[in-house]
Amino acid sequence: MKISYNWLKQYIDVDLDPKKVAEILTNTGLEVEGIESFETVKSGLEGVVVGKVKSVRKHPNADKLTLTEVDLGHGHVVPIVCGAPNVEAGQKVPVAVVGTTLYKGDEPLRIKKTKIRGKISEGMICAEDELGLGDSHEGIMVLDKDATVGMDAKTYFNIKTDTIFEIGLTPNRIDGASHYGVARDLAAYLNQFEKKKVYLPSINHFKTDNEEHIIPVIIKNVEACPRYAGLTISGIKVGSSPDWLQNRLRSIGLSPINNIVDITNYVLHETGQPLHAFDADIIDGNKIIVKTLNEGSRFVTLDEEVRVLSEKDLMICNEKDGMCIAGIFGGINSGVTEKTTSLFLESACFDPVYIRKTSKRHLLNTDASFRFERGADPEMTLYALKRAALLIKEIAGGKISSPVQDVYPEPFEPVTIKLSYANLKRLIGNVIPAEDVKKILASLDFEITEETGDNLILKAPLYRVDVTREADVIEEVLRIYGYNQIGINQRSNIAVNHFEKPDKEKIINQISDLLCSNGFYEIMTNSLTKGEHYGKNKAFDENKSVKLFNPLSLDLNVMRQSLLFGGLEAIKYNINRKRNNLKMFEFGTCYWLDSVNAPPQHLNNYMEEQQLALFVTGNKTEDSWNAKEQSTDFYYLKGVISLILQRIGINEDELEVSGDIGPVYAEGMKYSLNSQELVRFGIVSKNTLIQFDVNQPVYFAEFKYEILHKAIGRTNIQFKAMPRFPEVRRDLALLLNSDIRFERIKELALKTEKKLLKQVRIFDVYTGEKLGAGKKSYAISFTLQDPEKTLTDKQIDKVMQNLMNVFKDQLGAQIR
């Protein structure tokens, strides 16, 4: 939000340095994010002076150029080559001297000493478009004869400069969304040191000129529209606004449109109260009706878009049709045009929830909706209406041709709050003198209705919609008193807390460090996602998605059930930018409904679970001169999972293995512990990848983190000294039926030899016609070691013979 310092000074007598004002506003809760300068003419006409043409003669080398001598004052006469047809001796003209920068639009033009067709030129006699004072380029600008030679053009043309504050307004501080609102805060702070008041322009001279065009107002939905006021002005002339009004709007980044629209925008940014002007002659039935229309009704807005209305969208209507989406956007046929001679001026107070939901429903965000969504001041409704009406009479002419129609069936009552000095001290940590507290509250428009001992009974101003509790009042006192005035207590308080072991965050950090050291990047995706992802994928029940009642967009309308889709969106984003080799992980929470039939208010029906997701696609490493490309595969991902399990002390031999992992995967595996799923992993199915236009294989793993966390420490991680005696490796080639898994072989081997057998590994798998149907060959290594002595050949042969016998008897293996 932009605030003009010159405009601000209309409401408070202050002449502080802009940086000091910015500091005060920031400390009181209206954070100034930037300060910039504004000039009514770009560059402020710096370097442009009033000159007098002393002589004029034809350029000897160009028919359309003229040689002039121009007096710039103080006896300084310069030669200037001019191409304008209307230059004459004796004229007073604006001259851009050497070194000046002019702007035509946003394009800079720097004036240099130059030679034009062989003649020196030291400046430029300017046309009005070259100075930014108009659009004409028919000739040079001729000034009044009494203009003082050598005077700065900035002074002659009364060019105004201003300081603009960019304020980052927080959602609770809608009271500061106007110049008057900012002036109130500034005055409240300065009142601690000297008496300061804020002033609104007087409307005491407001009166009804006649009652020739009365338009009654009917509110059919009082909940959505607690107050609606309006009046009629006849005999207006729509045209351009005066310079002062246009410059005010330009200073805060608004483009002038016409005098009526400009006045409503001016009053909006002055008071914070949105207004709307209707062409009174096209209001059918000569009535204003505030109501909702039927579900599915169509309405064309000012941007020529056809909007399909909800039965919850509040509308400003005539007797036949809707004219405006209340508090948000006007209709295409009801606005003020150049032909308008009578208008109905609206000033209203709308329910924030109605406006916010309609705004989000139709993706319409306007200055009016921004304020109504957060809560307008019902007491400003009439002032803003009368203020705008008087400005319209002054600028556009016309007469006020109806009394004010003010429909306010249930006036708002101020919130009553009890403030305890003891609680003030407890929350702030310092004692603020009672007189200072009362002075600050009075400057913030809080009414003290009762004072009893340690307590104050207050009534909050209606424009402070965010102040409803004692803590809110204490915050108000503190922000004006100054956070920087609160001393730091030298006493240190230490609380002894019990932390559950193992520390959850510590384990997450350990896993993250492990993955990062293996080339993975951590990602963070939005917990809100697109509902249609779950509708298109059979692996998920779309009805179990937790839907948002008021989504920002259809792309963010449900809570995620899985980390998969967010990761695939990240993969797609990277692949589209030629980053094909990706290894990523994410810790995140997933959400779903336990039962699709339970009512929304049953909180126990909402489930959530923390998960760890791994994503691998492309090559294991980037291209290199000393290494061949090697694509990632299922076994690479399985190895990473083994690293994680090993790092946190989970023995893979204790896990139950299954191949039933669901339609998200083309193939893969699932590990369970005590019948509880720990992790499932595999290659993502093509149908799922097609949803995201990903054309390369993606390997995905999802851990149930709570199960993983509970399983930590089942196997103690111990560090031992290097063994003194050597280990021995022996290999076997086994011909087996194709349905026998390596896990079975490993299990049998470790049961057969518990003392000396340290490790069983598979290092080759072969299948082919020569082996016979339904057969495969495993090459397996066995590592043997005795911690107390060196193994003899006799011991080794005995162990290997026992293993071969077991494999033959229980697996039907043939030793090759």
PDB file of C-alpha atoms in Angstrom, residues 63 79 113 152 162-163 227 232 255-256 325 331 361 435 437 461 468 488 497 542 552 610 616 657 663 750:
ATOM      1  CA  ASP A  63      16.254  24.225 -44.890  1.00  0.00           C
ATOM      2  CA  PRO A  79      23.837  28.895 -29.486  1.00  0.00           C
ATOM      3  CA  LYS A 113      26.860  19.753 -26.622  1.00  0.00           C
ATOM      4  CA  ASP A 152      14.057  27.117 -13.062  1.00  0.00           C
ATOM      5  CA  ASP A 162       6.543  14.059  -2.857  1.00  0.00           C
ATOM      6  CA  THR A 163       7.794  11.179  -0.709  1.00  0.00           C
ATOM      7  CA  ARG A 227     -25.514  -0.733   6.447  1.00  0.00           C
ATOM      8  CA  THR A 232     -28.443  11.063  -6.055  1.00  0.00           C
ATOM      9  CA  SER A 255      -4.141   6.177 -13.241  1.00  0.00           C
ATOM     10  CA  PRO A 256      -6.759   8.932 -13.507  1.00  0.00           C
ATOM     11  CA  ILE A 325     -21.181  -7.603  -7.264  1.00  0.00           C
ATOM     12  CA  GLY A 331     -21.425  -4.460 -13.912  1.00  0.00           C
ATOM     13  CA  ARG A 361     -14.985 -17.720  -5.841  1.00  0.00           C
ATOM     14  CA  GLU A 435      -1.531   8.180  33.059  1.00  0.00           C
ATOM     15  CA  VAL A 437      -1.696   4.182  29.448  1.00  0.00           C
ATOM     16  CA  PRO A 461     -13.577   2.075  18.325  1.00  0.00           C
ATOM     17  CA  THR A 468     -11.768  -7.794  20.990  1.00  0.00           C
ATOM     18  CA  ILE A 488      15.619  -6.605  28.972  1.00  0.00           C
ATOM     19  CA  ASN A 497      11.914 -30.221  29.810  1.00  0.00           C
ATOM     20  CA  GLU A 542     -10.646 -39.413  -4.178  1.00  0.00           C
ATOM     21  CA  LEU A 552      -7.329 -20.230  -3.416  1.00  0.00           C
ATOM     22  CA  GLN A 610       4.357 -38.066   8.594  1.00  0.00           C
ATOM     23  CA  VAL A 616      15.424 -41.153  -8.054  1.00  0.00           C
ATOM     24  CA  VAL A 657       9.088 -58.698   2.595  1.00  0.00           C
ATOM     25  CA  PRO A 663      -1.111 -49.624  -8.631  1.00  0.00           C
ATOM     26  CA  LEU A 750      22.754 -68.119   8.724  1.00  0.00           C
TER      27      LEU A 750
END
